[in-house]
Amino acid sequence: MTVTGAAVLRTYATDKALLSRVLVPYKKHCRYLLTAEVSALPDGLARVEGAFAISESCYIEDTGHLNAVEVNIAYNQMMYYLVAKSVQEGLLAGLQSWTLEDFWAHQLPDILIARFTSRFQRPVDPRDFHGEMELRSMDRRSPGGRPLLMATTTYRYGDVQGGRCDGDATLAFVNFT
């Protein structure tokens, strides 16, 4: 499953220690991302492909399909891992100065989802699904003299039965230096 046909420069297998650390802010029953493979793309961009399992919804009775809330949580986990691994490997053009310590300090308070859209074509099985997210662009801005990094992303989820959900999100890295 590939969101775009962008050429892959290098691929990094799941770093289990890093993934575990990225998921620390989530309650144990809300850690959906099981594996994540990051690929470096041209122009200082990257993408991640992951495997997910949601054994029990964190907020609602079993609907039998992936729902909008869980799509957002899965996106967050995939995005945080992509940014952390990209920082660790020096992949992202806009975050070359960051260390992993910078990422941990900014992970929750300063990486915001500014816009999020989802499109559900066919129900996705939440107990066993895969996803991909791609950073499409990263632009540094300084509104009011305060540095800000805006990133556009696209994502897709699917399962072996042909379930499909996709969407777009815009990230804002605030208090960015």
Tab-separated table of N, CA and C in Angstrom:
chain	number	residue	atom	x	y	z
A	1	MET	N	0.862	-1.178	0.000
A	1	MET	CA	0.000	0.000	0.000
A	1	MET	C	0.899	1.229	0.000
A	2	THR	N	0.806	2.045	-1.003
A	2	THR	CA	1.618	3.242	-1.085
A	2	THR	C	0.721	4.433	-1.368
A	3	VAL	N	0.860	5.468	-0.550
A	3	VAL	CA	0.052	6.670	-0.731
A	3	VAL	C	0.439	7.365	-2.029
A	4	THR	N	1.733	7.462	-2.304
A	4	THR	CA	2.198	8.033	-3.570
A	4	THR	C	3.290	7.156	-4.125
A	5	GLY	N	3.734	7.476	-5.305
A	5	GLY	CA	4.794	6.706	-5.933
A	5	GLY	C	6.158	7.323	-5.730
A	6	ALA	N	6.360	8.132	-4.704
A	6	ALA	CA	7.635	8.790	-4.473
A	6	ALA	C	8.755	7.768	-4.297
A	7	ALA	N	9.913	8.065	-4.865
A	7	ALA	CA	11.073	7.187	-4.765
A	7	ALA	C	11.551	7.096	-3.322
A	8	VAL	N	11.814	5.887	-2.882
A	8	VAL	CA	12.314	5.663	-1.529
A	8	VAL	C	13.834	5.676	-1.562
A	9	LEU	N	14.448	6.486	-0.698
A	9	LEU	CA	15.894	6.582	-0.633
A	9	LEU	C	16.498	5.547	0.314
A	10	ARG	N	15.808	5.299	1.421
A	10	ARG	CA	16.270	4.331	2.417
A	10	ARG	C	15.087	3.965	3.310
A	11	THR	N	15.076	2.720	3.811
A	11	THR	CA	14.002	2.262	4.683
A	11	THR	C	14.585	1.784	6.003
A	12	TYR	N	13.886	2.103	7.090
A	12	TYR	CA	14.304	1.737	8.451
A	12	TYR	C	13.251	0.829	9.065
A	13	ALA	N	13.676	-0.367	9.467
A	13	ALA	CA	12.771	-1.319	10.111
A	13	ALA	C	12.311	-0.766	11.457
A	14	THR	N	11.290	-1.390	12.018
A	14	THR	CA	10.752	-0.975	13.315
A	14	THR	C	11.848	-0.988	14.381
A	15	ASP	N	11.981	0.129	15.050
A	15	ASP	CA	12.878	0.254	16.205
A	15	ASP	C	11.973	0.058	17.423
A	16	LYS	N	11.968	-1.151	17.960
A	16	LYS	CA	11.015	-1.490	19.029
A	16	LYS	C	11.189	-0.609	20.270
A	17	ALA	N	12.428	-0.276	20.613
A	17	ALA	CA	12.661	0.585	21.786
A	17	ALA	C	12.111	1.984	21.530
A	18	LEU	N	12.338	2.515	20.339
A	18	LEU	CA	11.826	3.842	20.003
A	18	LEU	C	10.297	3.827	19.956
A	19	LEU	N	9.717	2.804	19.341
A	19	LEU	CA	8.257	2.711	19.272
A	19	LEU	C	7.661	2.657	20.673
A	20	SER	N	8.253	1.874	21.535
A	20	SER	CA	7.764	1.776	22.906
A	20	SER	C	7.801	3.134	23.598
A	21	ARG	N	8.876	3.876	23.407
A	21	ARG	CA	9.021	5.201	24.027
A	21	ARG	C	8.018	6.196	23.443
A	22	VAL	N	7.792	6.143	22.129
A	22	VAL	CA	6.820	7.034	21.476
A	22	VAL	C	5.419	6.815	22.037
A	23	LEU	N	5.086	5.571	22.371
A	23	LEU	CA	3.736	5.236	22.835
A	23	LEU	C	3.532	5.423	24.331
A	24	VAL	N	4.569	5.823	25.066
A	24	VAL	CA	4.457	6.016	26.516
A	24	VAL	C	3.290	6.920	26.914
A	25	PRO	N	3.010	8.023	26.218
A	25	PRO	CA	1.898	8.890	26.655
A	25	PRO	C	0.514	8.242	26.569
A	26	TYR	N	0.385	7.155	25.836
A	26	TYR	CA	-0.914	6.504	25.652
A	26	TYR	C	-1.171	5.487	26.757
A	27	LYS	N	-2.423	5.387	27.174
A	27	LYS	CA	-2.803	4.342	28.121
A	27	LYS	C	-2.524	2.989	27.464
A	28	LYS	N	-2.176	2.022	28.268
A	28	LYS	CA	-1.751	0.717	27.741
A	28	LYS	C	-2.764	0.122	26.761
A	29	HIS	N	-4.054	0.233	27.039
A	29	HIS	CA	-5.052	-0.345	26.144
A	29	HIS	C	-5.302	0.513	24.898
A	30	CYS	N	-4.594	1.634	24.774
A	30	CYS	CA	-4.737	2.517	23.609
A	30	CYS	C	-3.457	2.578	22.778
A	31	ARG	N	-2.592	1.617	22.927
A	31	ARG	CA	-1.357	1.550	22.133
A	31	ARG	C	-1.629	0.611	20.959
A	32	TYR	N	-2.061	1.209	19.857
A	32	TYR	CA	-2.541	0.444	18.712
A	32	TYR	C	-1.448	0.094	17.705
A	33	LEU	N	-0.421	0.929	17.583
A	33	LEU	CA	0.629	0.733	16.584
A	33	LEU	C	1.572	-0.379	17.036
A	34	LEU	N	1.673	-1.452	16.234
A	34	LEU	CA	2.489	-2.611	16.594
A	34	LEU	C	3.865	-2.593	15.946
A	35	THR	N	3.910	-2.214	14.678
A	35	THR	CA	5.175	-2.097	13.941
A	35	THR	C	5.110	-0.851	13.082
A	36	ALA	N	6.269	-0.324	12.742
A	36	ALA	CA	6.313	0.878	11.907
A	36	ALA	C	7.632	0.919	11.156
A	37	GLU	N	7.553	0.966	9.850
A	37	GLU	CA	8.730	1.031	8.986
A	37	GLU	C	8.760	2.408	8.327
A	38	VAL	N	9.836	3.141	8.543
A	38	VAL	CA	9.970	4.498	8.011
A	38	VAL	C	10.828	4.479	6.757
A	39	SER	N	10.408	5.241	5.760
A	39	SER	CA	11.171	5.377	4.524
A	39	SER	C	11.517	6.837	4.295
A	40	ALA	N	12.796	7.078	3.981
A	40	ALA	CA	13.247	8.419	3.609
A	40	ALA	C	12.862	8.659	2.153
A	41	LEU	N	12.315	9.838	1.882
A	41	LEU	CA	11.910	10.240	0.538
A	41	LEU	C	12.758	11.418	0.087
A	42	PRO	N	12.758	11.722	-1.195
A	42	PRO	CA	13.503	12.893	-1.671
A	42	PRO	C	13.005	14.191	-1.018
A	43	ASP	N	13.820	15.220	-1.081
A	43	ASP	CA	13.464	16.561	-0.611
A	43	ASP	C	13.260	16.651	0.893
A	44	GLY	N	13.905	15.772	1.670
A	44	GLY	CA	13.812	15.850	3.126
A	44	GLY	C	12.457	15.481	3.673
A	45	LEU	N	11.738	14.571	2.997
A	45	LEU	CA	10.438	14.113	3.448
A	45	LEU	C	10.521	12.634	3.805
A	46	ALA	N	9.447	12.078	4.349
A	46	ALA	CA	9.464	10.677	4.775
A	46	ALA	C	8.050	10.129	4.834
A	47	ARG	N	7.966	8.797	4.927
A	47	ARG	CA	6.673	8.139	5.121
A	47	ARG	C	6.860	6.966	6.065
A	48	VAL	N	5.748	6.498	6.611
A	48	VAL	CA	5.758	5.369	7.531
A	48	VAL	C	4.648	4.405	7.137
A	49	GLU	N	4.939	3.106	7.253
A	49	GLU	CA	3.942	2.069	7.073
A	49	GLU	C	3.881	1.291	8.370
A	50	GLY	N	2.665	1.041	8.859
A	50	GLY	CA	2.537	0.375	10.139
A	50	GLY	C	1.455	-0.679	10.170
A	51	ALA	N	1.563	-1.548	11.173
A	51	ALA	CA	0.542	-2.552	11.452
A	51	ALA	C	-0.112	-2.186	12.776
A	52	PHE	N	-1.429	-2.340	12.835
A	52	PHE	CA	-2.215	-1.937	13.996
A	52	PHE	C	-3.138	-3.063	14.448
A	53	ALA	N	-3.495	-3.024	15.724
A	53	ALA	CA	-4.528	-3.901	16.268
A	53	ALA	C	-5.216	-3.167	17.407
A	54	ILE	N	-6.527	-3.115	17.343
A	54	ILE	CA	-7.330	-2.521	18.409
A	54	ILE	C	-8.230	-3.637	18.930
A	55	SER	N	-7.850	-4.200	20.058
A	55	SER	CA	-8.615	-5.323	20.593
A	55	SER	C	-9.924	-4.864	21.230
A	56	GLU	N	-9.916	-3.626	21.751
A	56	GLU	CA	-11.108	-3.085	22.402
A	56	GLU	C	-11.070	-1.565	22.283
A	57	SER	N	-12.172	-0.988	21.859
A	57	SER	CA	-12.241	0.462	21.740
A	57	SER	C	-12.004	1.111	23.102
A	58	CYS	N	-11.366	2.249	23.080
A	58	CYS	CA	-11.067	2.949	24.333
A	58	CYS	C	-12.258	3.753	24.854
A	59	TYR	N	-13.362	3.842	24.080
A	59	TYR	CA	-14.443	4.725	24.516
A	59	TYR	C	-15.857	4.272	24.190
A	60	ILE	N	-16.034	3.240	23.374
A	60	ILE	CA	-17.376	2.882	22.917
A	60	ILE	C	-17.502	1.358	22.824
A	61	GLU	N	-18.731	0.873	22.829
A	61	GLU	CA	-18.965	-0.554	22.600
A	61	GLU	C	-18.422	-0.925	21.220
A	62	ASP	N	-18.198	-2.187	21.011
A	62	ASP	CA	-17.634	-2.672	19.752
A	62	ASP	C	-18.564	-2.347	18.584
A	63	THR	N	-18.056	-1.576	17.628
A	63	THR	CA	-18.834	-1.232	16.438
A	63	THR	C	-18.582	-2.235	15.310
A	64	GLY	N	-17.502	-2.995	15.419
A	64	GLY	CA	-17.160	-3.947	14.375
A	64	GLY	C	-16.347	-3.354	13.241
A	65	HIS	N	-16.074	-2.059	13.320
A	65	HIS	CA	-15.284	-1.402	12.279
A	65	HIS	C	-14.470	-0.272	12.888
A	66	LEU	N	-13.420	0.103	12.205
A	66	LEU	CA	-12.598	1.235	12.610
A	66	LEU	C	-13.459	2.490	12.536
A	67	ASN	N	-13.423	3.301	13.597
A	67	ASN	CA	-14.240	4.517	13.593
A	67	ASN	C	-13.356	5.756	13.596
A	68	ALA	N	-13.959	6.907	13.462
A	68	ALA	CA	-13.223	8.163	13.300
A	68	ALA	C	-12.293	8.469	14.466
A	69	VAL	N	-12.703	8.188	15.686
A	69	VAL	CA	-11.853	8.465	16.846
A	69	VAL	C	-10.597	7.613	16.788
A	70	GLU	N	-10.765	6.323	16.499
A	70	GLU	CA	-9.613	5.433	16.444
A	70	GLU	C	-8.727	5.713	15.242
A	71	VAL	N	-9.302	6.191	14.142
A	71	VAL	CA	-8.498	6.627	12.997
A	71	VAL	C	-7.553	7.736	13.445
A	72	ASN	N	-8.085	8.690	14.208
A	72	ASN	CA	-7.273	9.811	14.680
A	72	ASN	C	-6.183	9.343	15.649
A	73	ILE	N	-6.509	8.451	16.577
A	73	ILE	CA	-5.512	7.948	17.519
A	73	ILE	C	-4.418	7.184	16.776
A	74	ALA	N	-4.812	6.328	15.831
A	74	ALA	CA	-3.831	5.575	15.047
A	74	ALA	C	-2.948	6.530	14.238
A	75	TYR	N	-3.550	7.574	13.673
A	75	TYR	CA	-2.774	8.578	12.936
A	75	TYR	C	-1.740	9.228	13.865
A	76	ASN	N	-2.179	9.641	15.048
A	76	ASN	CA	-1.254	10.273	16.001
A	76	ASN	C	-0.059	9.370	16.288
A	77	GLN	N	-0.325	8.102	16.549
A	77	GLN	CA	0.761	7.187	16.885
A	77	GLN	C	1.713	7.005	15.713
A	78	MET	N	1.164	6.862	14.513
A	78	MET	CA	1.991	6.721	13.315
A	78	MET	C	2.801	7.988	13.078
A	79	MET	N	2.164	9.137	13.233
A	79	MET	CA	2.834	10.418	13.014
A	79	MET	C	3.952	10.633	14.025
A	80	TYR	N	3.680	10.385	15.312
A	80	TYR	CA	4.719	10.567	16.320
A	80	TYR	C	5.915	9.662	16.056
A	81	TYR	N	5.655	8.419	15.677
A	81	TYR	CA	6.779	7.521	15.386
A	81	TYR	C	7.547	8.016	14.165
A	82	LEU	N	6.845	8.435	13.123
A	82	LEU	CA	7.505	8.943	11.921
A	82	LEU	C	8.405	10.131	12.256
A	83	VAL	N	7.903	11.061	13.046
A	83	VAL	CA	8.709	12.235	13.402
A	83	VAL	C	9.893	11.820	14.274
A	84	ALA	N	9.668	10.969	15.271
A	84	ALA	CA	10.757	10.544	16.154
A	84	ALA	C	11.854	9.819	15.374
A	85	LYS	N	11.483	8.873	14.533
A	85	LYS	CA	12.482	8.123	13.757
A	85	LYS	C	13.183	9.037	12.767
A	86	SER	N	12.439	9.961	12.180
A	86	SER	CA	13.037	10.918	11.239
A	86	SER	C	14.028	11.835	11.937
A	87	VAL	N	13.699	12.253	13.149
A	87	VAL	CA	14.635	13.071	13.928
A	87	VAL	C	15.881	12.243	14.255
A	88	GLN	N	15.673	11.029	14.701
A	88	GLN	CA	16.800	10.150	15.055
A	88	GLN	C	17.748	9.941	13.870
A	89	GLU	N	17.188	9.814	12.669
A	89	GLU	CA	17.990	9.530	11.478
A	89	GLU	C	18.337	10.777	10.663
A	90	GLY	N	17.848	11.955	11.082
A	90	GLY	CA	18.133	13.191	10.354
A	90	GLY	C	17.473	13.258	8.991
A	91	LEU	N	16.245	12.781	8.880
A	91	LEU	CA	15.571	12.681	7.582
A	91	LEU	C	14.804	13.919	7.154
A	92	LEU	N	14.228	14.677	8.080
A	92	LEU	CA	13.300	15.748	7.714
A	92	LEU	C	14.000	17.090	7.561
A	93	ALA	N	13.777	17.700	6.410
A	93	ALA	CA	14.422	18.973	6.100
A	93	ALA	C	14.116	20.051	7.134
A	94	GLY	N	12.942	20.076	7.688
A	94	GLY	CA	12.580	21.128	8.628
A	94	GLY	C	13.012	20.891	10.064
A	95	LEU	N	13.495	19.689	10.376
A	95	LEU	CA	13.815	19.363	11.766
A	95	LEU	C	15.262	18.894	11.955
A	96	GLN	N	16.166	19.330	11.086
A	96	GLN	CA	17.551	18.872	11.187
A	96	GLN	C	18.210	19.248	12.515
A	97	SER	N	17.784	20.322	13.111
A	97	SER	CA	18.427	20.769	14.352
A	97	SER	C	17.903	20.031	15.583
A	98	TRP	N	16.807	19.283	15.441
A	98	TRP	CA	16.233	18.590	16.587
A	98	TRP	C	17.015	17.335	16.950
A	99	THR	N	17.059	17.052	18.248
A	99	THR	CA	17.548	15.787	18.770
A	99	THR	C	16.328	15.017	19.264
A	100	LEU	N	16.532	13.771	19.655
A	100	LEU	CA	15.408	13.030	20.242
A	100	LEU	C	14.930	13.694	21.526
A	101	GLU	N	15.833	14.279	22.279
A	101	GLU	CA	15.411	15.001	23.495
A	101	GLU	C	14.488	16.159	23.144
A	102	ASP	N	14.764	16.848	22.037
A	102	ASP	CA	13.856	17.906	21.574
A	102	ASP	C	12.494	17.312	21.226
A	103	PHE	N	12.502	16.177	20.519
A	103	PHE	CA	11.232	15.547	20.166
A	103	PHE	C	10.424	15.214	21.413
A	104	TRP	N	11.049	14.569	22.406
A	104	TRP	CA	10.309	14.189	23.617
A	104	TRP	C	9.723	15.427	24.303
A	105	ALA	N	10.471	16.511	24.312
A	105	ALA	CA	9.986	17.734	24.952
A	105	ALA	C	8.811	18.351	24.187
A	106	HIS	N	8.791	18.209	22.863
A	106	HIS	CA	7.762	18.842	22.028
A	106	HIS	C	6.617	17.904	21.646
A	107	GLN	N	6.772	16.594	21.859
A	107	GLN	CA	5.813	15.606	21.351
A	107	GLN	C	4.361	15.964	21.661
A	108	LEU	N	4.020	16.166	22.884
A	108	LEU	CA	2.619	16.425	23.231
A	108	LEU	C	2.224	17.898	23.178
A	109	PRO	N	3.007	18.815	23.731
A	109	PRO	CA	2.513	20.196	23.780
A	109	PRO	C	2.649	20.987	22.478
A	110	ASP	N	3.567	20.592	21.588
A	110	ASP	CA	3.908	21.485	20.479
A	110	ASP	C	3.732	20.911	19.075
A	111	ILE	N	3.286	19.674	18.946
A	111	ILE	CA	2.995	19.111	17.624
A	111	ILE	C	1.476	18.949	17.568
A	112	LEU	N	0.841	19.829	16.804
A	112	LEU	CA	-0.616	19.916	16.789
A	112	LEU	C	-1.190	19.475	15.447
A	113	ILE	N	-2.349	18.881	15.488
A	113	ILE	CA	-3.090	18.623	14.259
A	113	ILE	C	-3.962	19.843	14.015
A	114	ALA	N	-3.618	20.602	12.985
A	114	ALA	CA	-4.347	21.824	12.672
A	114	ALA	C	-5.600	21.547	11.845
A	115	ARG	N	-5.548	20.482	11.046
A	115	ARG	CA	-6.696	20.100	10.213
A	115	ARG	C	-6.627	18.596	10.013
A	116	PHE	N	-7.786	17.922	10.046
A	116	PHE	CA	-7.820	16.466	9.906
A	116	PHE	C	-9.087	16.060	9.173
A	117	THR	N	-8.946	15.332	8.082
A	117	THR	CA	-10.111	14.842	7.344
A	117	THR	C	-9.994	13.333	7.146
A	118	SER	N	-11.122	12.670	7.128
A	118	SER	CA	-11.171	11.222	6.889
A	118	SER	C	-12.250	10.920	5.870
A	119	ARG	N	-11.973	9.920	5.043
A	119	ARG	CA	-12.945	9.422	4.078
A	119	ARG	C	-12.996	7.900	4.245
A	120	PHE	N	-14.165	7.380	4.534
A	120	PHE	CA	-14.345	5.946	4.711
A	120	PHE	C	-15.002	5.382	3.457
A	121	GLN	N	-14.287	4.516	2.736
A	121	GLN	CA	-14.866	3.884	1.544
A	121	GLN	C	-15.529	2.558	1.890
A	122	ARG	N	-14.834	1.725	2.678
A	122	ARG	CA	-15.343	0.427	3.103
A	122	ARG	C	-14.904	0.204	4.546
A	123	PRO	N	-15.711	-0.463	5.373
A	123	PRO	CA	-15.334	-0.681	6.774
A	123	PRO	C	-13.982	-1.390	6.900
A	124	VAL	N	-13.197	-0.952	7.877
A	124	VAL	CA	-11.876	-1.529	8.161
A	124	VAL	C	-11.967	-2.295	9.478
A	125	ASP	N	-11.422	-3.513	9.488
A	125	ASP	CA	-11.406	-4.345	10.691
A	125	ASP	C	-10.394	-3.762	11.685
A	126	PRO	N	-10.842	-3.286	12.839
A	126	PRO	CA	-9.918	-2.652	13.783
A	126	PRO	C	-8.977	-3.643	14.477
A	127	ARG	N	-9.286	-4.929	14.416
A	127	ARG	CA	-8.460	-5.911	15.125
A	127	ARG	C	-7.184	-6.266	14.374
A	128	ASP	N	-7.129	-5.943	13.071
A	128	ASP	CA	-5.952	-6.266	12.267
A	128	ASP	C	-5.989	-5.411	11.005
A	129	PHE	N	-5.277	-4.299	11.028
A	129	PHE	CA	-5.264	-3.429	9.858
A	129	PHE	C	-3.880	-2.818	9.677
A	130	HIS	N	-3.669	-2.235	8.528
A	130	HIS	CA	-2.392	-1.604	8.223
A	130	HIS	C	-2.650	-0.158	7.827
A	131	GLY	N	-1.608	0.640	7.950
A	131	GLY	CA	-1.745	2.050	7.614
A	131	GLY	C	-0.459	2.607	7.058
A	132	GLU	N	-0.601	3.730	6.400
A	132	GLU	CA	0.542	4.450	5.864
A	132	GLU	C	0.276	5.940	5.984
A	133	MET	N	1.306	6.666	6.291
A	133	MET	CA	1.230	8.120	6.367
A	133	MET	C	2.449	8.686	5.648
A	134	GLU	N	2.240	9.754	4.907
A	134	GLU	CA	3.342	10.390	4.190
A	134	GLU	C	3.368	11.882	4.469
A	135	LEU	N	4.557	12.376	4.787
A	135	LEU	CA	4.767	13.824	4.878
A	135	LEU	C	4.949	14.326	3.455
A	136	ARG	N	4.061	15.211	3.017
A	136	ARG	CA	4.100	15.731	1.647
A	136	ARG	C	4.885	17.032	1.533
A	137	SER	N	4.825	17.850	2.591
A	137	SER	CA	5.574	19.111	2.561
A	137	SER	C	5.795	19.596	3.981
A	138	MET	N	6.852	20.384	4.152
A	138	MET	CA	7.136	21.022	5.436
A	138	MET	C	7.584	22.446	5.117
A	139	ASP	N	6.861	23.417	5.665
A	139	ASP	CA	7.146	24.821	5.376
A	139	ASP	C	7.330	25.597	6.661
A	140	ARG	N	8.434	26.311	6.748
A	140	ARG	CA	8.697	27.152	7.912
A	140	ARG	C	8.025	28.508	7.696
A	141	ARG	N	7.333	28.974	8.715
A	141	ARG	CA	6.660	30.275	8.672
A	141	ARG	C	6.991	31.017	9.949
A	142	SER	N	6.774	32.311	9.933
A	142	SER	CA	7.007	33.133	11.131
A	142	SER	C	5.884	34.142	11.308
A	143	PRO	N	4.658	33.666	11.571
A	143	PRO	CA	3.569	34.620	11.788
A	143	PRO	C	3.798	35.392	13.082
A	144	GLY	N	3.746	36.706	12.990
A	144	GLY	CA	3.977	37.530	14.180
A	144	GLY	C	5.376	37.372	14.745
A	145	GLY	N	6.324	36.924	13.920
A	145	GLY	CA	7.698	36.767	14.368
A	145	GLY	C	7.966	35.477	15.128
A	146	ARG	N	6.930	34.643	15.322
A	146	ARG	CA	7.110	33.371	16.046
A	146	ARG	C	7.282	32.241	15.038
A	147	PRO	N	8.386	31.508	15.113
A	147	PRO	CA	8.618	30.432	14.145
A	147	PRO	C	7.579	29.309	14.280
A	148	LEU	N	7.189	28.786	13.133
A	148	LEU	CA	6.170	27.757	13.050
A	148	LEU	C	6.528	26.866	11.869
A	149	LEU	N	6.386	25.566	12.031
A	149	LEU	CA	6.612	24.636	10.937
A	149	LEU	C	5.273	23.979	10.614
A	150	MET	N	4.839	24.108	9.373
A	150	MET	CA	3.581	23.504	8.921
A	150	MET	C	3.920	22.322	8.032
A	151	ALA	N	3.230	21.211	8.249
A	151	ALA	CA	3.466	20.004	7.454
A	151	ALA	C	2.139	19.488	6.919
A	152	THR	N	2.117	19.156	5.635
A	152	THR	CA	0.940	18.519	5.056
A	152	THR	C	1.215	17.021	4.978
A	153	THR	N	0.195	16.244	5.286
A	153	THR	CA	0.334	14.792	5.279
A	153	THR	C	-0.879	14.166	4.621
A	154	THR	N	-0.713	12.932	4.220
A	154	THR	CA	-1.809	12.123	3.735
A	154	THR	C	-1.677	10.755	4.395
A	155	TYR	N	-2.785	10.068	4.574
A	155	TYR	CA	-2.734	8.757	5.210
A	155	TYR	C	-3.773	7.829	4.600
A	156	ARG	N	-3.578	6.521	4.842
A	156	ARG	CA	-4.515	5.515	4.352
A	156	ARG	C	-4.465	4.315	5.289
A	157	TYR	N	-5.626	3.707	5.525
A	157	TYR	CA	-5.729	2.467	6.288
A	157	TYR	C	-6.452	1.435	5.442
A	158	GLY	N	-6.125	0.162	5.667
A	158	GLY	CA	-6.805	-0.917	4.971
A	158	GLY	C	-6.686	-2.216	5.744
A	159	ASP	N	-7.383	-3.234	5.247
A	159	ASP	CA	-7.307	-4.565	5.859
A	159	ASP	C	-7.358	-5.607	4.749
A	160	VAL	N	-7.227	-6.879	5.124
A	160	VAL	CA	-7.179	-7.944	4.121
A	160	VAL	C	-8.527	-8.174	3.443
A	161	GLN	N	-9.624	-7.683	4.017
A	161	GLN	CA	-10.943	-7.829	3.399
A	161	GLN	C	-11.263	-6.700	2.423
A	162	GLY	N	-10.330	-5.795	2.204
A	162	GLY	CA	-10.567	-4.696	1.283
A	162	GLY	C	-11.130	-3.446	1.937
A	163	GLY	N	-11.137	-3.395	3.275
A	163	GLY	CA	-11.576	-2.187	3.968
A	163	GLY	C	-10.648	-1.026	3.633
A	164	ARG	N	-11.203	0.177	3.617
A	164	ARG	CA	-10.360	1.316	3.260
A	164	ARG	C	-10.877	2.613	3.868
A	165	CYS	N	-9.925	3.366	4.387
A	165	CYS	CA	-10.164	4.713	4.909
A	165	CYS	C	-8.926	5.520	4.565
A	166	ASP	N	-9.114	6.738	4.108
A	166	ASP	CA	-7.963	7.588	3.859
A	166	ASP	C	-8.302	9.024	4.205
A	167	GLY	N	-7.294	9.871	4.193
A	167	GLY	CA	-7.526	11.264	4.524
A	167	GLY	C	-6.268	12.092	4.457
A	168	ASP	N	-6.411	13.318	4.895
A	168	ASP	CA	-5.329	14.298	4.887
A	168	ASP	C	-5.287	14.987	6.240
A	169	ALA	N	-4.115	15.431	6.620
A	169	ALA	CA	-3.977	16.195	7.850
A	169	ALA	C	-2.880	17.229	7.673
A	170	THR	N	-3.061	18.344	8.346
A	170	THR	CA	-2.047	19.386	8.394
A	170	THR	C	-1.560	19.482	9.824
A	171	LEU	N	-0.245	19.432	9.979
A	171	LEU	CA	0.373	19.527	11.305
A	171	LEU	C	0.979	20.903	11.492
A	172	ALA	N	0.974	21.361	12.715
A	172	ALA	CA	1.639	22.616	13.081
A	172	ALA	C	2.620	22.288	14.219
A	173	PHE	N	3.886	22.560	13.971
A	173	PHE	CA	4.911	22.431	14.995
A	173	PHE	C	5.105	23.837	15.563
A	174	VAL	N	4.575	24.063	16.759
A	174	VAL	CA	4.641	25.386	17.374
A	174	VAL	C	5.791	25.428	18.366
A	175	ASN	N	6.138	26.616	18.840
A	175	ASN	CA	7.284	26.802	19.733
A	175	ASN	C	8.509	26.126	19.141
A	176	PHE	N	8.601	26.242	17.852
A	176	PHE	CA	9.647	25.615	17.043
A	176	PHE	C	10.865	26.542	16.983
A	177	THR	N	12.008	25.981	17.205
A	177	THR	CA	13.246	26.785	17.076
A	177	THR	C	14.239	26.090	16.182
